[in-house]
Structure formats: C-alpha cells, structure tokens
XYZ file of C-alpha atoms in Angstrom:
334
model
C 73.071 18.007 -97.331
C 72.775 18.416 -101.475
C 69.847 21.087 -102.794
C 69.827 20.733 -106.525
C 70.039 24.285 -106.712
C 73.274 24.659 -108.537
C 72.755 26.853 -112.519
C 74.545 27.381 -115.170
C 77.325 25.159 -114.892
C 77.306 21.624 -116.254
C 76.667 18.323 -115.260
C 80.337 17.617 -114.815
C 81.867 20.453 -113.695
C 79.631 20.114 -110.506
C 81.283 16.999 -110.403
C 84.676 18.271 -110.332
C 83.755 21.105 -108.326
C 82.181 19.304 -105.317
C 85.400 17.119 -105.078
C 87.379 20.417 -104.174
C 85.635 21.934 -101.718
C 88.768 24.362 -100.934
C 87.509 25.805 -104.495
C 83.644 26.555 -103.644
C 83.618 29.614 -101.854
C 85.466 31.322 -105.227
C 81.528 30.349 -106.434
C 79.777 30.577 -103.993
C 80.475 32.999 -100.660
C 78.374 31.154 -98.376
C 81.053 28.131 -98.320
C 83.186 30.739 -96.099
C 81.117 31.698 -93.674
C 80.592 31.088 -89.971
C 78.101 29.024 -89.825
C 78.733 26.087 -92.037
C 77.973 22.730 -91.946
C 78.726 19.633 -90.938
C 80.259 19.921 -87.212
C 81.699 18.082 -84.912
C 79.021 17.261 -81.777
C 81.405 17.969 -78.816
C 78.799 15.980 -76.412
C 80.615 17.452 -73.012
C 80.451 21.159 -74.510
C 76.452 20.704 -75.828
C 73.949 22.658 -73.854
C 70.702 21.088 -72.539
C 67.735 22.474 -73.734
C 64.451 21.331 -71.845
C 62.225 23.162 -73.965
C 63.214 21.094 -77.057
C 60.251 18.179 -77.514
C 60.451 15.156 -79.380
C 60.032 15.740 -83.191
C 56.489 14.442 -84.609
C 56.988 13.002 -88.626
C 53.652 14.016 -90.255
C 52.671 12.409 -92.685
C 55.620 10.316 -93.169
C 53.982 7.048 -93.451
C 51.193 8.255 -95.466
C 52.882 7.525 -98.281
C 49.723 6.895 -100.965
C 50.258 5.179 -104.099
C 52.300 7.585 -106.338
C 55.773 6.662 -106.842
C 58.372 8.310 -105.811
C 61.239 9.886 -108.183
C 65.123 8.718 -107.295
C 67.723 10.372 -108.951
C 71.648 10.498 -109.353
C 72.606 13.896 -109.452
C 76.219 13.035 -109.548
C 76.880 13.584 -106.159
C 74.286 11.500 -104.339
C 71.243 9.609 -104.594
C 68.086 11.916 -103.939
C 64.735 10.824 -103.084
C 61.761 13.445 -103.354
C 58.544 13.379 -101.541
C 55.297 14.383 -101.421
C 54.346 17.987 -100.131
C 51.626 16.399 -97.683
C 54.898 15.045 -95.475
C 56.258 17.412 -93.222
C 57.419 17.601 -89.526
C 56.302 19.067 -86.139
C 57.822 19.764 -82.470
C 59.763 23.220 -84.040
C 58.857 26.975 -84.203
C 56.999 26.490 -87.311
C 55.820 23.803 -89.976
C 57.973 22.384 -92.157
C 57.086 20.850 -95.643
C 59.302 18.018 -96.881
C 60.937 17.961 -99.950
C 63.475 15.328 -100.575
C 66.075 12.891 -98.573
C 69.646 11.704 -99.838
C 72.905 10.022 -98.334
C 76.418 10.794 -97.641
C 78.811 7.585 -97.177
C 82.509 6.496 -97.806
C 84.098 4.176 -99.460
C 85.081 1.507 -96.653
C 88.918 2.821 -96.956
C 90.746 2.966 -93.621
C 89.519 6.380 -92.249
C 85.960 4.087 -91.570
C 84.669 7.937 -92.613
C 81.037 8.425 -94.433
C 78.791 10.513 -92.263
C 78.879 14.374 -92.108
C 78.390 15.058 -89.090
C 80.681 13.111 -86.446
C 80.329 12.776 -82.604
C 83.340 13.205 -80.340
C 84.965 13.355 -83.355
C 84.112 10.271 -84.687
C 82.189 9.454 -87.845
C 79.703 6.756 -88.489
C 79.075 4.876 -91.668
C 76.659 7.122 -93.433
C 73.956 9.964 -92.888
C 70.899 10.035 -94.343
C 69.684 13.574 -94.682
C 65.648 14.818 -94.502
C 64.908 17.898 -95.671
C 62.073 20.041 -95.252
C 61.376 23.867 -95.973
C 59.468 26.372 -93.596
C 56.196 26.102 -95.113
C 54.375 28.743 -93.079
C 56.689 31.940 -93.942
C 57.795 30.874 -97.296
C 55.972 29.542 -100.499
C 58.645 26.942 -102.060
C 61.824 25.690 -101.581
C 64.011 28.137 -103.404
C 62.504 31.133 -101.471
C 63.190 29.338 -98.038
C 66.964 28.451 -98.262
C 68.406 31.844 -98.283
C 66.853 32.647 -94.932
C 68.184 32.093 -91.603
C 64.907 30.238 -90.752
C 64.100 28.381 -94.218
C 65.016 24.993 -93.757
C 64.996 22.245 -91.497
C 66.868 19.058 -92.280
C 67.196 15.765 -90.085
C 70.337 14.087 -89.966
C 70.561 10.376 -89.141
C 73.433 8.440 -88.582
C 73.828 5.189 -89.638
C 76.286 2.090 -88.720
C 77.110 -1.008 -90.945
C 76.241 -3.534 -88.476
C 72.768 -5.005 -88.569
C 70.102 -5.983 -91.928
C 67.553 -2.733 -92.287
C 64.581 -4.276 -94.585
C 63.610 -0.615 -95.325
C 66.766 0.581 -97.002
C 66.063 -1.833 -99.468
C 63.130 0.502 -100.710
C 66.114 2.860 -101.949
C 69.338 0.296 -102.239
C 67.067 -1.543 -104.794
C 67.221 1.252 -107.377
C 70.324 2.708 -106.915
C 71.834 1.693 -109.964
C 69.316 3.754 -111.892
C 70.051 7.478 -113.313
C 66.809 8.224 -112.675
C 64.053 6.197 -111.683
C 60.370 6.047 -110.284
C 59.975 3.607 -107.083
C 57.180 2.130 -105.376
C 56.224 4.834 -102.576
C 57.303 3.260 -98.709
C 56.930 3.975 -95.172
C 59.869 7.102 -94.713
C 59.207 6.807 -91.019
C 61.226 3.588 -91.327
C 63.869 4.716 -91.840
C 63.922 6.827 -88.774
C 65.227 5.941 -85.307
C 62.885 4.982 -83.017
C 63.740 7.217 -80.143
C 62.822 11.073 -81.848
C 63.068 12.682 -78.335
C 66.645 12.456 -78.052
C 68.692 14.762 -80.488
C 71.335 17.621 -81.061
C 69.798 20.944 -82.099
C 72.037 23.689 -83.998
C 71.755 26.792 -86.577
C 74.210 25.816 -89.654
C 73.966 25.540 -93.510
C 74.182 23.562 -96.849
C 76.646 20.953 -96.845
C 77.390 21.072 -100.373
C 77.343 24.760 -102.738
C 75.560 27.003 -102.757
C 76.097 26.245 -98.927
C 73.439 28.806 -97.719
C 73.561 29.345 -94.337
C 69.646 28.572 -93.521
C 69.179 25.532 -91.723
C 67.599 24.221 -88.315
C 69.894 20.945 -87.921
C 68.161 18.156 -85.958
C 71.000 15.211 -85.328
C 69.598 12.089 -83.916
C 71.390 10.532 -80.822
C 70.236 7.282 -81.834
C 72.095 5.870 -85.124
C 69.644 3.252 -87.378
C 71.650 -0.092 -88.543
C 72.114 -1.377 -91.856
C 74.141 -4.465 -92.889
C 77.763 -4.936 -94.304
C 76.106 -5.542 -97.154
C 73.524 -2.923 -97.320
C 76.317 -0.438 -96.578
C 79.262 -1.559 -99.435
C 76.221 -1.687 -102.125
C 75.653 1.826 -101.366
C 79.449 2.768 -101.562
C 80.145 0.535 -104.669
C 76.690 0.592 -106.805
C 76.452 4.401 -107.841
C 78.793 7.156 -110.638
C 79.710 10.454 -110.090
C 79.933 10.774 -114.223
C 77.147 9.682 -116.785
C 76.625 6.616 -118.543
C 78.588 7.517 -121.880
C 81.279 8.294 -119.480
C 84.290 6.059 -121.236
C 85.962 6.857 -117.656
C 83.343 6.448 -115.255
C 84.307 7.148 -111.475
C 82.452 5.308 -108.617
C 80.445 7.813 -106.368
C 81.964 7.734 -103.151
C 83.245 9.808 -100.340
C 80.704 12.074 -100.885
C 80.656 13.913 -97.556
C 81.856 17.331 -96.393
C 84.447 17.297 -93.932
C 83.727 19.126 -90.790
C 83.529 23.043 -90.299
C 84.348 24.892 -87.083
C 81.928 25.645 -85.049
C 83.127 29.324 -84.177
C 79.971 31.352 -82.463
C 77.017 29.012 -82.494
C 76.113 26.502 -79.377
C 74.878 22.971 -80.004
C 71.741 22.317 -77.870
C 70.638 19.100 -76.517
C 67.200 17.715 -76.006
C 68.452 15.240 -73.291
C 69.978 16.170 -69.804
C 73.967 15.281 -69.335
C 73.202 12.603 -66.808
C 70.930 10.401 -69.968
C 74.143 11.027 -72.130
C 75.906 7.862 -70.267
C 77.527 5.905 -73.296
C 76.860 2.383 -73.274
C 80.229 1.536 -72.177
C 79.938 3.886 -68.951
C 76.430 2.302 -68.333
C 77.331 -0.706 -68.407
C 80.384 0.259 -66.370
C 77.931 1.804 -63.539
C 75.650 -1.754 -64.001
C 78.658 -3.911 -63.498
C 79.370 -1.352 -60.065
C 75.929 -1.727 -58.614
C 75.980 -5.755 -59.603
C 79.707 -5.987 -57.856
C 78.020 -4.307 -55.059
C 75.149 -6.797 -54.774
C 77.735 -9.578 -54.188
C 79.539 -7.902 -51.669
C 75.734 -7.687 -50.019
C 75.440 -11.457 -50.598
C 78.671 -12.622 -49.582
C 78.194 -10.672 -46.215
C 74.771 -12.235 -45.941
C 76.356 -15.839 -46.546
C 79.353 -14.838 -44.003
C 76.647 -13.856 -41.347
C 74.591 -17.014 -41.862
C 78.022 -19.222 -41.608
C 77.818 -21.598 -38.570
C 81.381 -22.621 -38.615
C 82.763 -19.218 -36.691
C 83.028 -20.190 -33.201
C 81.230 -19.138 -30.095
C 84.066 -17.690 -28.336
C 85.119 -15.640 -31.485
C 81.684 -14.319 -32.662
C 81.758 -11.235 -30.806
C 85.304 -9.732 -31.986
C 84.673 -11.277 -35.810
C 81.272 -9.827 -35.503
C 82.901 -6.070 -34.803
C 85.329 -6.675 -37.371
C 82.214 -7.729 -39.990
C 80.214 -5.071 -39.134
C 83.025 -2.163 -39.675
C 84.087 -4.496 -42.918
C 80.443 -4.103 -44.241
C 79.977 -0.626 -43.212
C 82.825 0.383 -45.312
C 81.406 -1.561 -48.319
C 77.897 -0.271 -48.291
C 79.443 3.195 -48.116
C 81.748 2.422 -51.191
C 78.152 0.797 -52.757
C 76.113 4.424 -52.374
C 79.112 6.044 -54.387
C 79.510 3.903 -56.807
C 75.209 3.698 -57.216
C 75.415 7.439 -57.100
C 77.699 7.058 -60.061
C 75.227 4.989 -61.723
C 72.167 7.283 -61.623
C-alpha cells in the first residue's frame, strides 16, 4: 500500500529509501510497530466472523467521462479516482481515493504480492484505497487514526487474459498521464462475500498504523503477458536518469502478526481448497461406483441357485461395510 504522503525528501532518495526497508523506521517510527503490514493469512489460525457481510463497491462503475490521472511515483503506478466512489458493508463510509500495484520481477522466488496465504505469494496485488469519509474530512487527516482508512487488497495470478487491466497496462509507460475513465469494479473479483478482515498499516513509509485490511479469497487472473509488461514496462528513476533501474519488486515483505487476529467472512468448512474439494468429489464419485458395481453384482444371473443364499450374506455384509465407509468419506465432503 503507497500514500504519496512522503515531504521533504527528494524524488530519489525515496527511491533509495523504499529499497531498504530495514532503514525506514530511523524516518519514520510507525515502520516498527506492532501492527504493520503486509501479513501472512495463516487460513487454519483465522477466526470466523459471521457478522462480516459482503462488501458493496459504490459507485465504482460510475465512472463518468473525466479521465483519470496515472502516475509513476517511483515506486508504483497509482491510479486516482473520483470522490463519488466509495465502499459499503463496514462500520462507516469510506471515500476512495486512489489504487496501485505491487508485483515482482518473475525471478525464482515467483514473489509479487504483499500479502501471502499459507505463506505463499501470488503474482501481484492490486491495492484500493479509501478514507473514512464520515469522521474525517480528507485523506491526510484520516491515515493517522486507527480507524482512517480502508484499503482492499486483491490478489492476482499470471494465468488467464484480463481485458480490464488493459485500461491501466496501456499507459504504464507514461510518467504521468490522463486515461480514459473505466469500469474499477472490473477489476474486482466476483465473489465480494468471501474475504480476510484485519487491523494493520501502510505498507510503504510513513507506514501509519490506520488501516481496515479487506483481502479477497478469490484472486482475479491476468495473462503471462499482462503480468511481465507490468514487471518490465515501468522506472524507479526519472527519464534523464543516464542509469535508469526497472521498477520491480516493489512489495513489502511480510510483518509478524504479534497481537492482532485475522477474521474471516467465510466459515472453516467453505475454506476447502480446490485440491481437497476435488479430493472429497473424487470420494463421493468412488463411492457411487462401489453403489453401481453392487447394483450390477446383484442383477448378475450367472451366480448359481444353490450358492445365492451364502454369496448373498457375504454381499450384503460386503456392501454394508462400503456404504458405511461412503457416509465418512461424504461426511468428509460436506
């Protein structure tokens, strides 16, 4: 998470300074504290939550017809938006304010998003981020209290073409640039109701301790191709730079999570993975053949007369044994 909210240093030592985070605490005392951000989403340690409801974008694809302003501010590609966007399903309104990315660079640690799940990262994040609108008038009031921001994170995997990142991919090469306003909704999963709810901060300095995180269970999908022109397209240093470095990397590593409890808006028996669901599936579907086979076997004219009695006892404790082996393993599966 970047807020431009970094004075009186220059353009290039925040450049230098947000590729040693070790160093920004010694700036900025909020870097050290408790409650940082990004964390690791332990999903067996998370705590259900039924009271949290699905989040409701407002606004989001009421886009109008002003452009929007996308900038490089040396550390990632920011997007502002319109005041009239905002989001509901928490305590209070939030106002949007602007979006930007975190990624890699496609090295071997496969490393780009902030936040990771069971300690593993995905591609990217894209980051929403909003202010509390009803206690606070602007953005720079809001993000030194405990309740002044709220911020979506979304995950995203290099695996499949997403037609709406190519409303920011576009323009990336730009320093600063106005682009036609889009549908932001777009580039949200589709599922809202299903997320990971905890009290952290800033990702980047002045790493104020302020934020509502909101981490989607549902990743969105971009391409190969989508993904390595936003790791290879953007500079960390101006244009007069004679040694220009590629923008990349540009994700904080993540912080422990010490006091605070991650919530969940989704029960433990919907956090099945896909691989243990379709584990379960493959049970239940193993379980139907048994079923059939037995129906076949009972149907089977070639067992003789004198035999059918005995073979029938034997069948019947056989099956008996297999349907109770099928309500465990269906159990499982629910």
């Amino acid at each position: 998470l970047w807020v431009n909210h970094i004075h009186a240093i220059s353009y290039l030592e925040i450049s230098v300074l947000l590729q040693r985070p070790s160093e920004w605490s010694e700036y900025f005392p909020d870097c050290a504290g408790t409650s940082q951000s990004p964390v690791d989403v332990v999903t067996t340690q998370t705590k259900y939550d039924p009271s949290l409801i699905p989040l409701t974008p407002l606004g989001y694809s009421q886009h109008g017809n002003k452009p929007f302003t996308l900038y490089n501010n040396g550390h990632t590609a920011v997007i502002e938006l319109p005041e009239w966007m905002g989001i509901g399903g928490l305590p209070w309104l939030f106002t949007a304010v602007q979006m930007h990315l975190h990624w890699g660079s496609g090295g071997p640690s496969h490393g780009g998003s902030e936040h990771t799940i069971n300690g593993l990262s995905a591609d990217a994040e894209l980051h929403v981020v909003h202010y509390n609108s009803e206690l606070y008038p602007n953005m720079s009031a809001a993000m030194t209290q405990r309740d002044g921001l709220a911020v979506l994170g979304i995950l995203i995997t290099g695996e499949e073409t997403n037609p709406a990142f190519n409303n920011i991919l576009n323009y990336l090469s730009h320093q600063k640039v106005s682009i036609p306003a889009f549908d932001i909704q777009s580039l949200l999963p589709k599922d809202l109701g299903r997320y990971y709810r905890y009290n952290g901060s800033l990702t980047t300095p002045p790493c104020h301790q302020s934020v509502i995180w909101t981490v989607f269970h549902e990743r969105i999908q971009i391409s190969k191709a989508q993904l390595l022109k936003m790791e290879t397209i953007l500079y960390s240093s101006k244009a007069d730079d004679p040694d220009r470095m590629l923008l990349q990397d540009n994700y904080r590593a993540t912080q422990p999570l010490n006091h605070r409890i991650i919530f969940a808006s989704f029960s433990q028996s919907e956090r099945l993975t896909e691989r243990e669901g379709g584990l379960c599936w493959g049970m239940v579907f193993v379980c139907e053949l048994i079923r059939e086979k037995d129906f076949r076997k009972l149907n089977t004219d070639s067992i003789r007369e004198k035999d059918r009695s005995e073979q029938g006892r034997q069948s019947g404790r056989q099956r008996q044994r297999r349907k109770n082996l099928c309500k465990v393993l269906i159990v499982v599966s629910d």
